[in-house]
PDB file of C-alpha atoms in Angstrom:
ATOM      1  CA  UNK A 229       0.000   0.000   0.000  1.00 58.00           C
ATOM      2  CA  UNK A 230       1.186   3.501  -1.054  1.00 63.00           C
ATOM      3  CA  UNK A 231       1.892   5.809   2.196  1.00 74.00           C
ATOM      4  CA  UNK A 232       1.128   8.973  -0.158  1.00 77.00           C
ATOM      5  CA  UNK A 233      -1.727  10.198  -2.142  1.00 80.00           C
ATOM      6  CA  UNK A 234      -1.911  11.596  -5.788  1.00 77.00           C
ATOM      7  CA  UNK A 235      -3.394  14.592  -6.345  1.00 75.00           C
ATOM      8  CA  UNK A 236      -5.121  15.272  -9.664  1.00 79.00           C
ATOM      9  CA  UNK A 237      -5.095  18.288 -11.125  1.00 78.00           C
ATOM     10  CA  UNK A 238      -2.737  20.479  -9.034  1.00 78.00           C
ATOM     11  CA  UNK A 239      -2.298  23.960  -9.800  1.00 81.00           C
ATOM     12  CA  UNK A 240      -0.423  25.400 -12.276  1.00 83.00           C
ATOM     13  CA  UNK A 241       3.469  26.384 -11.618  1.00 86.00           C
ATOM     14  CA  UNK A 242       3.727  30.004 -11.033  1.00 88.00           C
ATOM     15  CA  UNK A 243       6.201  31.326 -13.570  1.00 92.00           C
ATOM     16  CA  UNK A 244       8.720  34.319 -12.015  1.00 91.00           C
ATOM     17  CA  UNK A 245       7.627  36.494 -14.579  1.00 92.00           C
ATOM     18  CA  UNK A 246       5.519  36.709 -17.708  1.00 92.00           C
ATOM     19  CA  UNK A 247       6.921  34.492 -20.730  1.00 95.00           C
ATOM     20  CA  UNK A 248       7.936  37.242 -23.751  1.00 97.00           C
ATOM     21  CA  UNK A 249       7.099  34.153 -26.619  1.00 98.00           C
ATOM     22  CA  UNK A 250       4.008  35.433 -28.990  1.00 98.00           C
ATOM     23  CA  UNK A 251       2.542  32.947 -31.326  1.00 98.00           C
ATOM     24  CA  UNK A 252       1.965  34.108 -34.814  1.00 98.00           C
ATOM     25  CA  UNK A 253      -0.275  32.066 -37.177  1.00 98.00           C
ATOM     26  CA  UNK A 254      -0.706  31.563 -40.642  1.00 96.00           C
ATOM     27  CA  UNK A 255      -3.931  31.644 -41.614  1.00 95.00           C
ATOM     28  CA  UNK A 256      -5.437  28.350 -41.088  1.00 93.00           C
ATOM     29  CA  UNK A 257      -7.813  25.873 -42.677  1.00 92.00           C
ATOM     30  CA  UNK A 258      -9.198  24.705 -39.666  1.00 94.00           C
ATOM     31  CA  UNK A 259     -10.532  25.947 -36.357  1.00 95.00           C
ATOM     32  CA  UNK A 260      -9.907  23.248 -34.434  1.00 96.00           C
ATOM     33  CA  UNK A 261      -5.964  23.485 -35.096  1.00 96.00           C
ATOM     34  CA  UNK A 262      -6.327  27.139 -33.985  1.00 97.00           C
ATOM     35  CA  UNK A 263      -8.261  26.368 -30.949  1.00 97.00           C
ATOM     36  CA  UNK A 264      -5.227  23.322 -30.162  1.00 97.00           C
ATOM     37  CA  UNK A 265      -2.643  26.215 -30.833  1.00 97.00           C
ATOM     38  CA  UNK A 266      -4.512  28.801 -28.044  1.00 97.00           C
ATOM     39  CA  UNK A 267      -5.195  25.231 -25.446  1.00 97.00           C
ATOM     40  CA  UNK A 268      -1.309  24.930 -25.413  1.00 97.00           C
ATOM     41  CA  UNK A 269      -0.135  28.689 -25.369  1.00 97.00           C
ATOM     42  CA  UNK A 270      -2.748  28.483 -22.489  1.00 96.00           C
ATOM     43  CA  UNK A 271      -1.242  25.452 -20.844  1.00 95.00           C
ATOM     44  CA  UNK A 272       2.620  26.963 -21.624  1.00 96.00           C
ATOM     45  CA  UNK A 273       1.857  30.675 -19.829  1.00 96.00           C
ATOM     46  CA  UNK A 274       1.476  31.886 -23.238  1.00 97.00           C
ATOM     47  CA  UNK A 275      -0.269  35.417 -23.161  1.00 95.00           C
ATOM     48  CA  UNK A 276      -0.955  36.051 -26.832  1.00 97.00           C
ATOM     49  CA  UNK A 277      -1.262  34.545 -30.366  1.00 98.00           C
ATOM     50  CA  UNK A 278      -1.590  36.415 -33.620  1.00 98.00           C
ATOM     51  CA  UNK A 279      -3.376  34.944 -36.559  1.00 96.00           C
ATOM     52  CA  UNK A 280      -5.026  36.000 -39.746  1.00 93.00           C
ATOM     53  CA  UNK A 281      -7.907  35.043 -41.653  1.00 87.00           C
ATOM     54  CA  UNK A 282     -11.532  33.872 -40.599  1.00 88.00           C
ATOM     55  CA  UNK A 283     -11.226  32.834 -37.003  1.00 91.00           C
ATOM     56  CA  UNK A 284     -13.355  31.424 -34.894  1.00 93.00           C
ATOM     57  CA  UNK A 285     -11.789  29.643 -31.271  1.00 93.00           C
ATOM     58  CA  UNK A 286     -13.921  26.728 -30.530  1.00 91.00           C
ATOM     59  CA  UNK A 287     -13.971  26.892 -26.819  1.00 93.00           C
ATOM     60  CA  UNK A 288     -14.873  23.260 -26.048  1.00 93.00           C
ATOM     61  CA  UNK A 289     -11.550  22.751 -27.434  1.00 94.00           C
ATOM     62  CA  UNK A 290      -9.390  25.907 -26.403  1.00 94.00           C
ATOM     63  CA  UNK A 291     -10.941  25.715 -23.226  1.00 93.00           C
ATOM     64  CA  UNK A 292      -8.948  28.291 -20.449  1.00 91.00           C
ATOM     65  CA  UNK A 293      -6.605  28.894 -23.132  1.00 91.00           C
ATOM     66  CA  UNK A 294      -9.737  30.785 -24.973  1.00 92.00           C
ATOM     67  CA  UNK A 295     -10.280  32.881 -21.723  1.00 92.00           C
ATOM     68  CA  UNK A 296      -6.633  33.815 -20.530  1.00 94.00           C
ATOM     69  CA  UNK A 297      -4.676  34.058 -24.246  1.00 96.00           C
ATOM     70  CA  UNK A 298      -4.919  37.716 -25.967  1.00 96.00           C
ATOM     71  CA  UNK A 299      -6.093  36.480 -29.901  1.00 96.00           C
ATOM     72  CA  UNK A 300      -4.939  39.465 -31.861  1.00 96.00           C
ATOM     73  CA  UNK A 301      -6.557  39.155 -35.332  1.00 96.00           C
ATOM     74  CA  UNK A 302      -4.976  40.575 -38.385  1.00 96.00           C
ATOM     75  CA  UNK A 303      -5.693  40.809 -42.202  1.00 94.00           C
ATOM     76  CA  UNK A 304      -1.922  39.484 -43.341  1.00 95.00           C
ATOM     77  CA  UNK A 305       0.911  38.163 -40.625  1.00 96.00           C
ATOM     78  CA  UNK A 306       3.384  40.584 -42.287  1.00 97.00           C
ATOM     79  CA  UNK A 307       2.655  43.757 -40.636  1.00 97.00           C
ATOM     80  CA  UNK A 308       2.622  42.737 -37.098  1.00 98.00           C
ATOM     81  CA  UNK A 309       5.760  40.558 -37.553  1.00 98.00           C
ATOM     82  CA  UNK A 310       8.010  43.586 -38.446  1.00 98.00           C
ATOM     83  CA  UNK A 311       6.060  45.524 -35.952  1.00 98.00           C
ATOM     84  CA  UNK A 312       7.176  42.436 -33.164  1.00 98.00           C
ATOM     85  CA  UNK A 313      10.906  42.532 -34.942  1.00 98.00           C
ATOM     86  CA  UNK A 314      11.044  46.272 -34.482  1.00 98.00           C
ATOM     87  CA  UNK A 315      10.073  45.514 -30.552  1.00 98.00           C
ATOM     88  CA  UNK A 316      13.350  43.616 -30.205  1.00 98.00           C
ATOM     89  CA  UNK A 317      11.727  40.009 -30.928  1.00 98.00           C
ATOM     90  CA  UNK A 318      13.571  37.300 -32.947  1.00 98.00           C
ATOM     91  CA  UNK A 319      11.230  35.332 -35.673  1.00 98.00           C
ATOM     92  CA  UNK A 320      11.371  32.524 -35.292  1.00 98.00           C
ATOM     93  CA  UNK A 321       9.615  30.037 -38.495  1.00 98.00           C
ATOM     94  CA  UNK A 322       8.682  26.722 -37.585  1.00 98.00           C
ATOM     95  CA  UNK A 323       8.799  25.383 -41.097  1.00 96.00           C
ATOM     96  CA  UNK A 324      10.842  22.476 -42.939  1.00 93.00           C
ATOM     97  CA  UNK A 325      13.047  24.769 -44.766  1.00 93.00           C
ATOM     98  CA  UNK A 326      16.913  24.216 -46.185  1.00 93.00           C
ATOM     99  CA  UNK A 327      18.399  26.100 -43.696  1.00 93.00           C
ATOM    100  CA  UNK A 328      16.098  24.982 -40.693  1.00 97.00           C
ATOM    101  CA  UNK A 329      17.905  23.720 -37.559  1.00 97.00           C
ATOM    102  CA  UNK A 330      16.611  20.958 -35.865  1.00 97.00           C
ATOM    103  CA  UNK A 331      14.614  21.632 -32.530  1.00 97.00           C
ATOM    104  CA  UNK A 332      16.709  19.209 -30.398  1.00 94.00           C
ATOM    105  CA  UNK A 333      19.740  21.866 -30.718  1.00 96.00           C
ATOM    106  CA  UNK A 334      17.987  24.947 -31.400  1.00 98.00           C
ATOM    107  CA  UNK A 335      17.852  27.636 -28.439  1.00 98.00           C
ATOM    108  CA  UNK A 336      15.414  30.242 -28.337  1.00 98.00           C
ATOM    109  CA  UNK A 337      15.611  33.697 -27.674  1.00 98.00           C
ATOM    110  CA  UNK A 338      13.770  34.542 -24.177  1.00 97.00           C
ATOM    111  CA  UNK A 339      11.948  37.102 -26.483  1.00 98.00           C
ATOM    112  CA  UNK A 340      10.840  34.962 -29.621  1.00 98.00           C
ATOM    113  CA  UNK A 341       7.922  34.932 -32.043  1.00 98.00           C
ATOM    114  CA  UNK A 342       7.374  31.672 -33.094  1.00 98.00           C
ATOM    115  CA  UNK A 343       5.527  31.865 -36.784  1.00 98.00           C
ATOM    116  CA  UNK A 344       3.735  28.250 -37.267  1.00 98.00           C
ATOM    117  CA  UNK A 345       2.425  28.061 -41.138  1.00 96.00           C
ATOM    118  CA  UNK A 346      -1.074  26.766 -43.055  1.00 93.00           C
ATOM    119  CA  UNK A 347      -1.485  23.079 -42.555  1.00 90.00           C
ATOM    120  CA  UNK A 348      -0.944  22.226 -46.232  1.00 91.00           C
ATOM    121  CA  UNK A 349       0.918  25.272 -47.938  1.00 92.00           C
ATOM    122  CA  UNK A 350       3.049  26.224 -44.693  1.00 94.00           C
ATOM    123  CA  UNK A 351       4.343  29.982 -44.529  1.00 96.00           C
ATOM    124  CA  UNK A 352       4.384  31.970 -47.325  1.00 95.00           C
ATOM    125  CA  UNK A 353       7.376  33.554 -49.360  1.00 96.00           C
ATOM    126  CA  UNK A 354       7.123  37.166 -47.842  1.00 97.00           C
ATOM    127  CA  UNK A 355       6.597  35.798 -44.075  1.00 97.00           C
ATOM    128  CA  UNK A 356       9.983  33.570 -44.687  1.00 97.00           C
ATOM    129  CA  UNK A 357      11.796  36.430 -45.853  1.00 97.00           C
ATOM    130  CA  UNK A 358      11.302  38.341 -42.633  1.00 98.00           C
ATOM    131  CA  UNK A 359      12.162  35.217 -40.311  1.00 98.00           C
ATOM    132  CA  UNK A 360      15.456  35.380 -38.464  1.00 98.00           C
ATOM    133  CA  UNK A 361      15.833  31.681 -38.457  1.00 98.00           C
ATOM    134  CA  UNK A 362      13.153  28.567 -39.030  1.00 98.00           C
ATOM    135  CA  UNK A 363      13.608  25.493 -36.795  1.00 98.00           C
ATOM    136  CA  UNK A 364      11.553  22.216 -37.711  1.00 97.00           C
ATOM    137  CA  UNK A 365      10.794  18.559 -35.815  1.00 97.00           C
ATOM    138  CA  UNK A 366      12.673  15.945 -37.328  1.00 94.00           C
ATOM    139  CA  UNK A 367       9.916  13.319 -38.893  1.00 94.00           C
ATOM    140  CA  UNK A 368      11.190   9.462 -38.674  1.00 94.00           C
ATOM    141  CA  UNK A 369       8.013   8.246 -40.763  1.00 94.00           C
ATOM    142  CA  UNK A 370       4.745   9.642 -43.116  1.00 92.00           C
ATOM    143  CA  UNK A 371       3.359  11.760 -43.922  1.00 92.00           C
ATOM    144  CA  UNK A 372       6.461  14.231 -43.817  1.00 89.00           C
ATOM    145  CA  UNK A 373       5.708  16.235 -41.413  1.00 91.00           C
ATOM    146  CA  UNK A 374       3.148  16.759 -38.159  1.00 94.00           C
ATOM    147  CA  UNK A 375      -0.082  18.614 -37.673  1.00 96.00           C
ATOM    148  CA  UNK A 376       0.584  21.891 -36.870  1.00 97.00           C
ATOM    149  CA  UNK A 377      -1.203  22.372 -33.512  1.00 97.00           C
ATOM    150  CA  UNK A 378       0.940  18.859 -32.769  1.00 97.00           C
ATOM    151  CA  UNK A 379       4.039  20.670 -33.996  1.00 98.00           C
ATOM    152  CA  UNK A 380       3.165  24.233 -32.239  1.00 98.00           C
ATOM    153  CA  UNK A 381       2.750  22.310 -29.195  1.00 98.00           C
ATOM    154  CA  UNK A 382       6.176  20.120 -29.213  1.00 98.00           C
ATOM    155  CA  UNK A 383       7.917  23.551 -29.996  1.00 98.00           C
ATOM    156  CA  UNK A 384       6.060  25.665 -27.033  1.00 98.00           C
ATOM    157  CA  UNK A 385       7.584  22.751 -24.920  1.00 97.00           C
ATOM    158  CA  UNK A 386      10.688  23.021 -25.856  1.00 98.00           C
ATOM    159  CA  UNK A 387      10.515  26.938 -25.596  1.00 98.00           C
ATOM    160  CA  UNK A 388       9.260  26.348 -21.848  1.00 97.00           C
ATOM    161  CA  UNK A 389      12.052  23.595 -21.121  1.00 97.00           C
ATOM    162  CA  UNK A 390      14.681  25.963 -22.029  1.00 98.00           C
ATOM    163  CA  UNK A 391      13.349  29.038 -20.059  1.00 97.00           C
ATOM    164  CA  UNK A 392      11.366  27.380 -17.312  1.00 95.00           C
ATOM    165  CA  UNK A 393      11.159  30.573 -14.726  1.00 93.00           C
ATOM    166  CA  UNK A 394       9.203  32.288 -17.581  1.00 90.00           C
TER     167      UNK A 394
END
């Protein structure tokens, strides 16, 4: 017999000060993706995600996420990117590209916008251009590469492991 008891869902960890990672998204073809993406940034301490195109957060699936992330909605990700660059942030793609580094060694700049692409067509031409680097998740099988809100969610990790305090 166990001499302790498990406690289900404890409270979150309090984070030593606010996390200075933004989430900008492609437009995207689904709305359940989106609502994944605002769950995790949520979940991570996350306190806002950009996106563009029709949105709608479904909140069954976004759940606190939907209540406690800032969604900042724009007509093209362009704009508010250089606006975030001029800020002092570092773009940061999350895209398969030939000069992508592989998330296991990447490290992240405390103030980073990480710019996750369209499920099918991933980021456009102009949005690459303005990235200061593009890191993607090395795929051992198929289809080549993961959903996005997987993806989004594997790279917010990663983001949090590296600068845990917040």
């Amino acid at each position: 017999m166990n001499d302790f008891v498990h406690q289900r869902h404890k409270p979150p960890t309090s984070l030593q000060r606010p996390r200075e990672l933004v989430v900008a998204c492609a437009p995207m073809r689904s709305n359940v993706n989106l609502s994944r993406i605002i769950r995790t940034a949520g979940c991570c301490g996350i306190g806002r995600v950009i996106c563009c195109g029709p949105v709608k957060v479904i909140d069954k699936i976004a759940r606190d996420g939907a209540d406690t992330v800032e969604l900042r909605v724009h007509r093209t990700l362009p704009h508010p990117l250089l606006e975030l660059k001029r800020e002092g942030y570092r773009l940061v793609g999350l895209e398969q590209t030939t000069h992508s580094q592989t998330l296991f060694d990447f490290r992240f700049d405390r103030r980073t916008v990480l710019v996750v692409g369209n499920e099918r067509s991933g980021l456009d031409d102009d949005v690459l251009q303005l990235l200061d680097a593009t890191v993607e998740i090395p795929v051992y099988g198929l289809p080549y590469s993961y959903n996005v809100a997987t993806a989004t969610a594997m790279a917010l990790y990663e983001y949090c492991r590296q600068f845990p305090e917040g």
